[in-house]
Amino acid sequence: MAIKGSLQEAGLPDVIQMLYLGRRTGCLSVSERGSLASLYFEDGWVTDAAMVNRPDRLGDILVRSGRLTPAQLEEAIAMQARQQGRRLGAVLVELGHLQPDDIRRAVRRQVEEAVYAMFGWRRGSFSFEPGVRTPNPDSVRLAPEALLLEGARRVDEWALIQSKIPSFDLVFAVDRNRAATAAPELSDLQRRLLDLLDGVRDVRTLVDEAGSTEFDTCRALYGLVTACLAQRVGTSPPAAGRPREAQIEEHRNLGVAFYRTGMLEESLREFRRVMELRPAEGAAPFHLGLIAARQGRWADASYFFRRAADRAGPRAAILHNLGVALALAGEPDQAETTLREATSRAPDGPRTLIAWAILALDRGDVHPALVRLERARGLLDPEIPALWYWAAVRALAGVGDLDRALEVATEGVDRWPGVPALLNNQAVLLEAAGELPGAEAALQQALERDPGLPEVSKNLGDVLYRLGRYDEAWTAFQRALRLRPEGGDDLHFKLGNLALRRGDAEDARSHWRRAVELNPRHQLARANLQSAVGSDAALR
């Protein structure tokens, strides 16, 4: 179960403690203003952390610690760019610049510093997605208790440091006479700072050039200021606005990171900002379309995908998404035209063929759907997605080939066990074949996986009804009606029959009446209703 909340209501230490005590596995995403961090857990232990748009990346940490030269880092980054998918740590080891233990220590330091930086966030939000594991093969295993203790200590110490260094744009100068006599008592980092305190560099520059973290640099500077070895002499002039490209890249990075962690409103904000900064941008409206689609706003999704196509060109991926959005927005003719164009631009795109086939099924064109699905299977085999099986079963049942439909449904369940829609399809076909126990088992499994699907409860009620287990069927039908209040004529017909068996004639008439309203040609419901009305008249 996902967990979401505000840092004002539950502080990050409390959330980490809760995940540790619950021995949870997953990804905790935390955002505050323009920053986003992801913290990964495995059985309650912290295994990885990453922050978007922060300078403390692995290469920076290794350079600051003196284990890597800037030239070696540039060489590794260039090699990494030529070998897509390679991690920087593996490249550095391959080049002989570092040993695996060096990488593990740097990753550990990177994770620790990211967590400590997050402890200072107070007004953001968090979201925990269970079951998500870090993709980083160089992950670590850190005890949360130690991180919490050190994080609490740093928060307290930061409060003291900020009394002397409230801003990173402050400029300090060294008192050379005092420093000369105190030098033996200074730490290595403080001695490095003495060489940098020239009355020009601000605190941000000191952090960059001292080869240490923000916290350690500011703590060392705080010691110098407290000992009267350094004094504040001014403030650095306002920096020139960041290059437009840098702003766009930062907003884009945040938007993608927010989207991947399910923080859709935050992602929406970032991509809107990208569109403001670069109106001709094609990627930003495309992502805004993806966000709208995940939120079920299909008309908005169609608008943004159209805008993406206008700016980036009618690419197959954009047209695919536009076609799906148009279909779900109730514009089947435009969806047909769009998906046909997408297929012409990428004839070997199986996802578009599946979407085009589903549109054909929705329009009652079963044979074209079968042709498209068969072509998609040839392109996908053996990596056939669950959606293909769902559509193929519908198509085969649509042409009356129930035996083949059941074979495909069973193959789909075997390949994608536990997918409720596939289990539901299999159950319907098993029921049609008279295999009621198998149908019940499949539906019970689908219900466990997703109790919120009304069709699963309805179909389970049908099976139980046929098995003569009327009380259980009543419960399943009532649950289906709660999930989809409009119900259906068959659902209300059977509920009427069950209500009569339970001795509630009025409820039975109400359900039969509703069945006739939904389907005036439902002869059995009409006959039952007329019989019930006639009985009432005879009694009067």
Coordinates of C-alpha atoms in Angstrom, one line a residue:
M1 CA 0.0 0.0 0.0
A2 CA 1.4 3.4 -1.0
I3 CA 1.9 6.0 1.7
K4 CA 1.7 9.8 1.1
G5 CA 1.8 12.8 3.3
S6 CA 3.2 16.2 4.1
L7 CA 6.6 16.8 5.9
Q8 CA 4.8 19.4 8.1
E9 CA 2.6 16.6 9.4
A10 CA 5.2 13.8 9.6
G11 CA 8.9 14.6 9.6
L12 CA 11.3 12.6 7.5
P13 CA 12.9 10.9 10.6
D14 CA 9.5 9.7 11.7
V15 CA 8.8 8.3 8.2
I16 CA 12.1 6.6 8.0
Q17 CA 11.6 5.1 11.5
M18 CA 8.2 3.8 10.5
L19 CA 9.5 2.1 7.3
Y20 CA 12.4 0.6 9.3
L21 CA 10.1 -0.8 12.0
G22 CA 7.7 -2.1 9.4
R23 CA 10.6 -3.8 7.6
R24 CA 9.3 -2.2 4.3
T25 CA 10.8 -2.5 0.9
G26 CA 10.2 0.3 -1.6
C27 CA 11.1 3.8 -2.7
L28 CA 10.4 6.9 -0.6
S29 CA 10.2 10.0 -2.8
V30 CA 10.6 13.4 -1.0
S31 CA 10.1 16.8 -2.6
E32 CA 10.6 20.3 -1.3
R33 CA 10.3 23.3 -3.6
G34 CA 12.7 22.7 -6.5
S35 CA 14.3 19.6 -5.1
L36 CA 13.4 15.9 -5.3
A37 CA 15.1 12.9 -3.7
S38 CA 14.5 9.2 -3.8
L39 CA 15.4 7.0 -0.8
Y40 CA 15.3 3.2 -1.4
F41 CA 14.6 0.6 1.4
E42 CA 15.1 -3.2 1.5
D43 CA 13.5 -4.8 4.5
G44 CA 13.7 -1.5 6.3
W45 CA 17.4 -0.9 5.6
V46 CA 18.5 2.1 3.4
T47 CA 20.1 0.8 0.2
D48 CA 20.3 3.8 -2.0
A49 CA 19.5 7.5 -2.3
A50 CA 19.5 10.0 -5.2
M51 CA 18.8 13.7 -5.5
V52 CA 17.8 15.5 -8.7
N53 CA 19.7 18.6 -9.7
R54 CA 22.2 18.5 -6.9
P55 CA 26.0 18.6 -7.4
D56 CA 26.9 15.7 -5.0
R57 CA 27.1 13.1 -7.7
L58 CA 29.4 10.1 -7.5
G59 CA 32.1 11.6 -9.6
D60 CA 32.1 14.9 -7.7
I61 CA 32.5 13.1 -4.4
L62 CA 35.4 11.1 -5.7
V63 CA 37.1 14.2 -7.0
R64 CA 36.5 16.2 -3.8
S65 CA 38.0 13.3 -1.7
G66 CA 41.1 13.3 -3.9
R67 CA 40.7 9.7 -5.1
L68 CA 40.1 10.9 -8.6
T69 CA 41.4 13.7 -10.7
P70 CA 39.2 16.0 -12.8
A71 CA 40.9 14.7 -16.0
Q72 CA 40.2 11.0 -15.0
L73 CA 36.6 11.9 -14.3
E74 CA 36.2 13.5 -17.7
E75 CA 37.8 10.5 -19.4
A76 CA 35.3 8.2 -17.6
I77 CA 32.3 10.3 -18.5
A78 CA 33.3 10.4 -22.2
M79 CA 33.7 6.6 -22.2
Q80 CA 30.3 6.2 -20.4
A81 CA 28.7 8.4 -23.1
R82 CA 29.9 6.0 -25.8
Q83 CA 28.7 2.9 -23.9
Q84 CA 25.0 3.6 -23.1
G85 CA 23.8 1.9 -20.0
R86 CA 27.2 1.6 -18.3
R87 CA 27.4 3.0 -14.7
L88 CA 30.2 5.4 -14.0
G89 CA 31.6 3.3 -11.2
A90 CA 32.0 0.3 -13.5
V91 CA 33.8 2.5 -16.1
L92 CA 36.2 3.9 -13.5
V93 CA 37.1 0.4 -12.4
E94 CA 37.6 -0.8 -15.9
L95 CA 39.9 2.2 -16.6
G96 CA 41.9 1.3 -13.6
H97 CA 41.4 4.6 -11.9
L98 CA 39.7 3.0 -8.9
Q99 CA 39.1 -0.2 -7.1
P100 CA 35.6 -1.6 -6.4
D101 CA 36.0 -0.8 -2.7
D102 CA 36.6 2.8 -3.6
I103 CA 33.3 2.9 -5.4
R104 CA 31.4 1.3 -2.5
R105 CA 32.8 3.8 0.0
A106 CA 31.9 6.7 -2.3
V107 CA 28.4 5.4 -2.9
R108 CA 28.0 5.0 0.9
R109 CA 29.1 8.6 1.4
Q110 CA 26.8 9.8 -1.4
V111 CA 23.8 8.0 0.2
E112 CA 24.6 9.3 3.6
E113 CA 25.0 12.9 2.5
A114 CA 21.8 12.8 0.5
V115 CA 19.9 11.6 3.5
Y116 CA 21.4 14.2 5.8
A117 CA 20.5 16.9 3.3
M118 CA 16.9 15.7 3.2
F119 CA 16.7 16.0 7.0
G120 CA 16.7 19.8 6.5
W121 CA 13.5 19.7 4.4
R122 CA 10.4 20.9 6.4
R123 CA 7.7 22.0 4.0
G124 CA 7.7 19.3 1.3
S125 CA 5.7 16.1 0.7
F126 CA 6.6 12.5 0.6
S127 CA 5.3 9.4 -1.2
F128 CA 6.3 5.7 -0.5
E129 CA 5.8 3.2 -3.3
P130 CA 6.1 -0.4 -2.0
G131 CA 8.0 -3.1 -3.8
V132 CA 10.3 -0.7 -5.8
R133 CA 14.0 -1.6 -5.6
T134 CA 17.0 0.5 -6.5
P135 CA 18.3 -0.2 -10.0
N136 CA 21.8 0.6 -8.8
P137 CA 24.1 -2.5 -8.7
D138 CA 26.4 -0.6 -6.3
S139 CA 23.7 -0.3 -3.6
V140 CA 24.6 -0.3 0.1
R141 CA 22.9 -1.5 3.3
L142 CA 22.7 1.2 6.0
A143 CA 21.1 0.9 9.4
P144 CA 18.5 3.7 9.7
E145 CA 19.2 4.2 13.4
A146 CA 22.7 5.4 12.7
L147 CA 21.5 7.7 9.9
L148 CA 18.8 9.1 12.2
L149 CA 21.2 9.8 15.1
E150 CA 23.7 11.5 12.8
G151 CA 21.0 13.4 11.0
A152 CA 19.5 14.7 14.3
R153 CA 23.0 15.8 15.4
R154 CA 23.6 17.6 12.1
V155 CA 20.2 19.4 12.3
D156 CA 21.1 20.7 15.7
E157 CA 24.6 21.7 14.6
W158 CA 23.2 23.4 11.5
A159 CA 21.2 25.6 13.7
L160 CA 24.4 26.8 15.4
I161 CA 26.3 27.2 12.1
Q162 CA 23.5 29.3 10.6
S163 CA 23.8 31.8 13.5
K164 CA 27.1 32.8 12.0
I165 CA 26.6 31.7 8.4
P166 CA 23.0 32.3 7.5
S167 CA 23.5 32.5 3.8
F168 CA 25.8 30.9 1.2
D169 CA 26.3 34.3 -0.6
L170 CA 28.3 35.7 2.4
V171 CA 31.9 36.6 1.9
F172 CA 34.6 36.1 4.6
A173 CA 38.2 37.1 5.0
V174 CA 40.9 35.7 7.2
D175 CA 42.8 37.5 9.9
R176 CA 46.3 36.5 9.0
N177 CA 48.0 37.5 12.2
R178 CA 45.6 35.4 14.4
A179 CA 45.7 32.5 11.9
A180 CA 49.5 32.3 12.1
T181 CA 49.4 31.6 15.8
A182 CA 46.4 29.3 15.7
A183 CA 47.5 27.2 12.7
P184 CA 48.7 24.1 14.6
E185 CA 45.3 23.7 16.2
L186 CA 43.4 23.8 12.9
S187 CA 42.0 20.9 11.0
D188 CA 43.2 20.1 7.5
L189 CA 39.9 21.4 6.1
Q190 CA 40.2 24.6 8.1
R191 CA 43.8 25.2 6.8
R192 CA 42.5 24.7 3.2
L193 CA 39.9 27.3 3.9
L194 CA 42.4 29.8 5.2
D195 CA 44.0 29.8 1.8
L196 CA 40.6 30.5 0.1
L197 CA 39.3 33.2 2.4
D198 CA 40.4 36.1 0.3
G199 CA 37.4 38.5 0.8
V200 CA 36.1 37.6 -2.7
R201 CA 34.9 34.0 -2.6
D202 CA 31.5 33.5 -1.1
V203 CA 30.5 30.4 0.9
R204 CA 29.1 28.6 -2.1
T205 CA 32.5 29.0 -3.9
L206 CA 34.3 27.8 -0.7
V207 CA 32.2 24.6 -0.7
D208 CA 33.0 24.0 -4.4
E209 CA 36.7 24.6 -4.0
A210 CA 37.4 23.2 -0.5
G211 CA 36.8 19.6 -1.7
S212 CA 34.3 18.8 1.0
T213 CA 30.6 18.7 1.7
E214 CA 28.4 21.7 2.5
F215 CA 28.0 20.6 6.1
D216 CA 31.7 19.9 6.8
T217 CA 32.8 23.1 5.0
C218 CA 30.4 25.3 6.8
R219 CA 31.2 23.6 10.2
A220 CA 34.9 24.3 9.6
L221 CA 34.2 27.9 8.6
Y222 CA 32.0 28.3 11.7
G223 CA 34.9 27.2 13.8
L224 CA 37.2 29.8 12.2
V225 CA 34.6 32.6 12.6
T226 CA 33.9 31.6 16.3
A227 CA 37.7 31.7 17.0
C228 CA 37.9 35.2 15.4
L229 CA 40.2 33.9 12.7
A230 CA 37.8 34.9 9.9
Q231 CA 35.3 37.6 9.7
R232 CA 32.4 38.5 7.4
V233 CA 33.3 41.3 5.0
G234 CA 30.3 41.4 2.7
T235 CA 28.0 39.6 0.3
S236 CA 28.7 38.4 -3.2
P237 CA 26.9 40.3 -6.0
P238 CA 23.7 38.7 -7.3
A239 CA 24.7 36.1 -9.8
A240 CA 23.6 36.6 -13.3
G241 CA 20.6 34.7 -14.2
R242 CA 21.3 31.1 -15.0
P243 CA 21.5 30.3 -18.7
R244 CA 18.0 29.6 -20.1
E245 CA 19.1 26.1 -21.2
A246 CA 20.2 25.3 -17.6
Q247 CA 16.8 26.4 -16.2
I248 CA 15.0 24.3 -18.8
E249 CA 17.1 21.3 -18.1
E250 CA 16.6 21.6 -14.4
H251 CA 12.8 21.8 -14.7
R252 CA 12.8 18.9 -17.2
N253 CA 14.9 16.7 -14.9
L254 CA 12.6 17.4 -12.0
G255 CA 9.5 16.8 -14.2
V256 CA 10.7 13.4 -15.3
A257 CA 11.8 12.4 -11.8
F258 CA 8.4 13.5 -10.3
Y259 CA 6.6 11.6 -13.1
R260 CA 8.5 8.4 -12.5
T261 CA 7.8 8.5 -8.8
G262 CA 4.1 9.1 -9.3
M263 CA 4.1 12.7 -8.0
L264 CA 2.0 13.9 -10.9
E265 CA 1.0 17.3 -9.7
E266 CA 4.7 18.2 -9.0
S267 CA 5.6 16.9 -12.5
L268 CA 2.8 18.9 -14.0
R269 CA 4.2 22.1 -12.4
E270 CA 7.7 21.5 -13.8
F271 CA 6.7 20.7 -17.4
R272 CA 4.4 23.7 -17.5
R273 CA 7.4 25.8 -16.5
V274 CA 9.4 24.2 -19.3
M275 CA 6.6 25.2 -21.8
E276 CA 6.7 28.8 -20.4
L277 CA 10.4 29.0 -20.9
R278 CA 10.4 27.3 -24.3
P279 CA 6.9 27.5 -26.0
A280 CA 8.2 25.6 -29.1
E281 CA 9.2 22.6 -26.9
G282 CA 7.8 19.3 -28.0
A283 CA 8.8 17.1 -25.1
A284 CA 7.1 19.1 -22.4
P285 CA 3.5 18.9 -23.9
F286 CA 4.2 15.2 -24.6
H287 CA 4.9 14.6 -20.9
L288 CA 1.9 16.8 -19.9
G289 CA -0.2 14.5 -22.1
L290 CA 1.2 11.4 -20.3
I291 CA 0.4 13.0 -16.9
A292 CA -3.2 13.8 -18.0
A293 CA -3.6 10.2 -19.3
R294 CA -2.5 8.8 -15.9
Q295 CA -5.0 11.0 -14.3
G296 CA -7.8 9.9 -16.6
R297 CA -8.2 13.4 -18.2
W298 CA -8.4 12.1 -21.8
A299 CA -9.6 15.3 -23.4
D300 CA -6.6 17.1 -21.9
A301 CA -4.3 14.3 -22.9
S302 CA -5.5 14.6 -26.5
Y303 CA -4.9 18.3 -26.5
F304 CA -1.3 18.0 -25.2
F305 CA -0.4 15.1 -27.5
R306 CA -1.7 17.2 -30.5
R307 CA 0.4 20.1 -29.3
A308 CA 3.5 17.8 -29.0
A309 CA 2.8 16.6 -32.6
D310 CA 2.6 20.2 -33.8
R311 CA 6.0 21.1 -32.3
A312 CA 8.0 17.9 -32.5
G313 CA 6.4 16.5 -35.7
P314 CA 4.0 13.6 -36.2
R315 CA 6.2 11.0 -34.7
A316 CA 4.9 7.5 -34.3
A317 CA 5.1 7.5 -30.4
I318 CA 3.2 10.8 -30.2
L319 CA 0.6 9.6 -32.6
H320 CA 0.2 6.3 -30.7
N321 CA -0.6 8.1 -27.5
L322 CA -2.8 10.6 -29.2
G323 CA -4.8 7.8 -30.8
V324 CA -5.3 6.0 -27.5
A325 CA -6.3 9.3 -25.8
L326 CA -8.8 10.2 -28.6
A327 CA -10.4 6.7 -28.3
L328 CA -10.8 7.0 -24.6
A329 CA -12.1 10.6 -24.9
G330 CA -14.9 9.3 -27.1
E331 CA -13.6 10.3 -30.5
P332 CA -13.3 7.0 -32.3
D333 CA -13.2 8.3 -35.9
Q334 CA -10.2 10.6 -35.1
A335 CA -8.6 7.8 -33.1
E336 CA -8.9 5.5 -36.2
T337 CA -7.2 8.0 -38.4
T338 CA -4.5 8.8 -35.9
L339 CA -3.6 5.1 -35.2
R340 CA -3.6 4.3 -38.9
E341 CA -1.1 7.1 -39.4
A342 CA 1.0 6.0 -36.5
T343 CA 1.1 2.4 -37.9
S344 CA 2.2 3.7 -41.4
R345 CA 5.0 5.6 -39.8
A346 CA 6.1 2.7 -37.6
P347 CA 4.8 -0.5 -39.3
D348 CA 6.7 -2.7 -36.9
G349 CA 5.4 -1.0 -33.8
P350 CA 3.5 -3.7 -31.9
R351 CA 2.1 -1.4 -29.2
T352 CA 0.3 0.7 -31.8
L353 CA -1.1 -2.4 -33.6
I354 CA -2.5 -3.6 -30.3
A355 CA -4.1 -0.2 -29.6
W356 CA -5.5 -0.1 -33.2
A357 CA -6.9 -3.6 -32.7
I358 CA -8.6 -2.7 -29.4
L359 CA -10.2 0.3 -31.1
A360 CA -11.5 -2.0 -33.8
L361 CA -13.0 -4.3 -31.2
D362 CA -14.7 -1.3 -29.5
R363 CA -16.2 -0.4 -32.9
G364 CA -17.4 -4.0 -33.5
D365 CA -14.8 -4.7 -36.3
V366 CA -13.6 -8.0 -35.0
H367 CA -11.8 -9.4 -38.1
P368 CA -9.5 -6.4 -38.6
A369 CA -8.7 -6.6 -34.9
L370 CA -7.7 -10.3 -35.2
V371 CA -5.4 -9.5 -38.2
R372 CA -3.7 -6.6 -36.3
L373 CA -3.3 -8.7 -33.1
E374 CA -1.7 -11.6 -35.1
R375 CA 0.7 -9.3 -36.7
A376 CA 1.6 -7.7 -33.3
R377 CA 2.2 -11.2 -31.9
G378 CA 4.7 -12.0 -34.6
L379 CA 6.6 -8.8 -33.7
L380 CA 6.5 -9.4 -30.0
D381 CA 7.1 -13.1 -29.5
P382 CA 8.2 -14.2 -27.0
E383 CA 7.8 -11.0 -25.0
I384 CA 4.0 -10.8 -25.3
P385 CA 2.3 -8.2 -22.9
A386 CA -0.8 -8.9 -20.9
L387 CA -2.7 -6.4 -22.9
W388 CA -2.3 -8.5 -26.0
Y389 CA -3.8 -11.5 -24.4
W390 CA -6.7 -9.5 -23.0
A391 CA -7.5 -8.1 -26.5
A392 CA -6.9 -11.5 -28.3
V393 CA -9.4 -13.3 -26.0
R394 CA -12.0 -10.6 -26.8
A395 CA -11.4 -10.9 -30.5
L396 CA -11.5 -14.7 -30.6
A397 CA -14.7 -14.8 -28.5
G398 CA -16.1 -12.2 -30.8
V399 CA -15.8 -14.5 -33.8
G400 CA -17.2 -17.4 -31.8
D401 CA -14.0 -19.4 -31.5
L402 CA -14.4 -20.1 -27.7
D403 CA -12.0 -23.1 -27.6
R404 CA -9.2 -21.1 -29.0
A405 CA -10.1 -18.1 -26.8
L406 CA -9.8 -20.3 -23.7
E407 CA -6.4 -21.6 -24.9
V408 CA -5.1 -18.0 -25.3
A409 CA -6.7 -16.9 -22.0
T410 CA -5.0 -19.8 -20.2
E411 CA -1.6 -19.0 -21.9
G412 CA -2.0 -15.4 -20.8
V413 CA -2.7 -16.4 -17.2
D414 CA 0.3 -18.7 -17.2
R415 CA 2.6 -15.9 -18.6
W416 CA 1.1 -13.1 -16.5
P417 CA -0.2 -14.8 -13.3
G418 CA -2.3 -12.7 -11.0
V419 CA -3.4 -10.1 -13.6
P420 CA -7.1 -9.6 -12.7
A421 CA -8.3 -8.8 -16.2
L422 CA -6.8 -12.0 -17.6
L423 CA -8.1 -14.1 -14.8
N424 CA -11.6 -12.6 -15.4
N425 CA -11.4 -13.4 -19.1
Q426 CA -10.4 -17.0 -18.4
A427 CA -13.2 -17.4 -15.8
V428 CA -15.8 -16.2 -18.3
L429 CA -14.7 -18.8 -20.8
L430 CA -14.5 -21.6 -18.2
E431 CA -18.0 -20.8 -17.1
A432 CA -19.2 -20.9 -20.8
A433 CA -17.5 -24.3 -21.0
G434 CA -19.3 -25.5 -17.9
E435 CA -16.2 -25.7 -15.8
L436 CA -17.6 -23.8 -12.9
P437 CA -15.1 -24.7 -10.1
G438 CA -12.2 -23.5 -12.3
A439 CA -14.1 -20.3 -13.1
E440 CA -14.8 -19.7 -9.4
A441 CA -11.1 -20.3 -8.6
A442 CA -9.9 -17.8 -11.2
L443 CA -12.4 -15.2 -10.1
Q444 CA -11.6 -15.6 -6.4
Q445 CA -7.9 -15.0 -7.3
A446 CA -8.8 -12.0 -9.4
L447 CA -10.9 -10.6 -6.5
E448 CA -7.9 -11.0 -4.1
R449 CA -5.7 -9.1 -6.5
D450 CA -8.1 -6.2 -7.1
P451 CA -11.4 -6.2 -5.2
G452 CA -12.3 -2.9 -6.9
L453 CA -13.2 -4.4 -10.3
P454 CA -17.1 -4.6 -10.6
E455 CA -17.0 -7.1 -13.5
V456 CA -15.1 -9.6 -11.4
S457 CA -17.7 -9.5 -8.6
K458 CA -20.5 -9.7 -11.2
N459 CA -19.0 -12.7 -12.9
L460 CA -18.3 -14.4 -9.6
G461 CA -21.9 -13.9 -8.6
D462 CA -23.0 -15.5 -11.9
V463 CA -20.9 -18.6 -11.2
L464 CA -22.1 -18.9 -7.6
Y465 CA -25.7 -18.4 -8.8
R466 CA -25.3 -21.3 -11.2
L467 CA -23.7 -23.4 -8.4
G468 CA -26.8 -22.8 -6.2
R469 CA -24.8 -20.9 -3.6
Y470 CA -27.3 -18.1 -3.4
D471 CA -26.3 -16.3 -0.3
E472 CA -22.7 -16.0 -1.6
A473 CA -24.0 -14.9 -5.0
W474 CA -26.1 -12.2 -3.3
T475 CA -23.0 -10.9 -1.6
A476 CA -21.0 -10.8 -4.8
F477 CA -23.8 -9.1 -6.8
Q478 CA -24.3 -6.5 -4.1
R479 CA -20.6 -5.7 -4.1
A480 CA -20.7 -5.4 -7.9
L481 CA -23.6 -2.9 -7.6
R482 CA -21.7 -0.8 -5.0
L483 CA -18.7 -0.6 -7.3
R484 CA -20.8 0.3 -10.4
P485 CA -24.2 1.7 -9.1
E486 CA -25.8 1.7 -12.6
G487 CA -25.4 -2.0 -12.7
G488 CA -26.7 -3.9 -15.7
D489 CA -30.0 -5.6 -16.7
D490 CA -28.7 -9.1 -16.0
L491 CA -27.3 -8.0 -12.6
H492 CA -30.7 -6.5 -11.6
F493 CA -32.6 -9.5 -13.0
K494 CA -30.6 -11.9 -10.8
L495 CA -30.7 -9.7 -7.8
G496 CA -34.5 -9.6 -8.2
N497 CA -34.6 -13.4 -8.3
L498 CA -32.4 -13.6 -5.2
A499 CA -34.4 -11.0 -3.3
L500 CA -37.6 -13.0 -3.9
R501 CA -35.8 -16.1 -2.6
R502 CA -34.9 -14.1 0.5
G503 CA -38.6 -13.2 1.0
D504 CA -38.3 -9.5 -0.1
A505 CA -40.9 -9.1 -2.8
E506 CA -40.7 -5.4 -2.9
D507 CA -36.9 -5.4 -3.5
A508 CA -37.4 -8.1 -6.1
R509 CA -39.9 -5.9 -8.0
S510 CA -37.5 -2.9 -7.7
H511 CA -34.6 -4.9 -9.3
W512 CA -36.8 -6.4 -12.1
R513 CA -38.2 -2.9 -12.9
R514 CA -34.7 -1.6 -13.2
A515 CA -33.7 -4.5 -15.4
V516 CA -36.6 -3.6 -17.8
E517 CA -35.6 0.1 -17.7
L518 CA -32.1 -0.8 -18.8
N519 CA -33.2 -3.3 -21.4
P520 CA -36.8 -3.2 -22.4
R521 CA -36.3 -6.4 -24.4
H522 CA -35.4 -8.4 -21.3
Q523 CA -38.4 -10.7 -21.5
L524 CA -37.7 -12.8 -18.3
A525 CA -37.4 -9.7 -16.2
R526 CA -40.6 -8.3 -17.7
A527 CA -42.4 -11.6 -17.2
N528 CA -41.3 -11.7 -13.5
L529 CA -42.4 -8.1 -13.0
Q530 CA -45.8 -8.7 -14.6
S531 CA -46.3 -11.9 -12.5
A532 CA -45.4 -10.0 -9.3
V533 CA -47.8 -7.2 -10.1
G534 CA -50.5 -9.7 -11.0
S535 CA -50.0 -11.5 -7.7
D536 CA -50.3 -8.2 -5.8
A537 CA -53.6 -7.4 -7.6
A538 CA -55.0 -10.8 -6.7
L539 CA -54.1 -10.3 -3.1
R540 CA -55.9 -7.0 -3.0

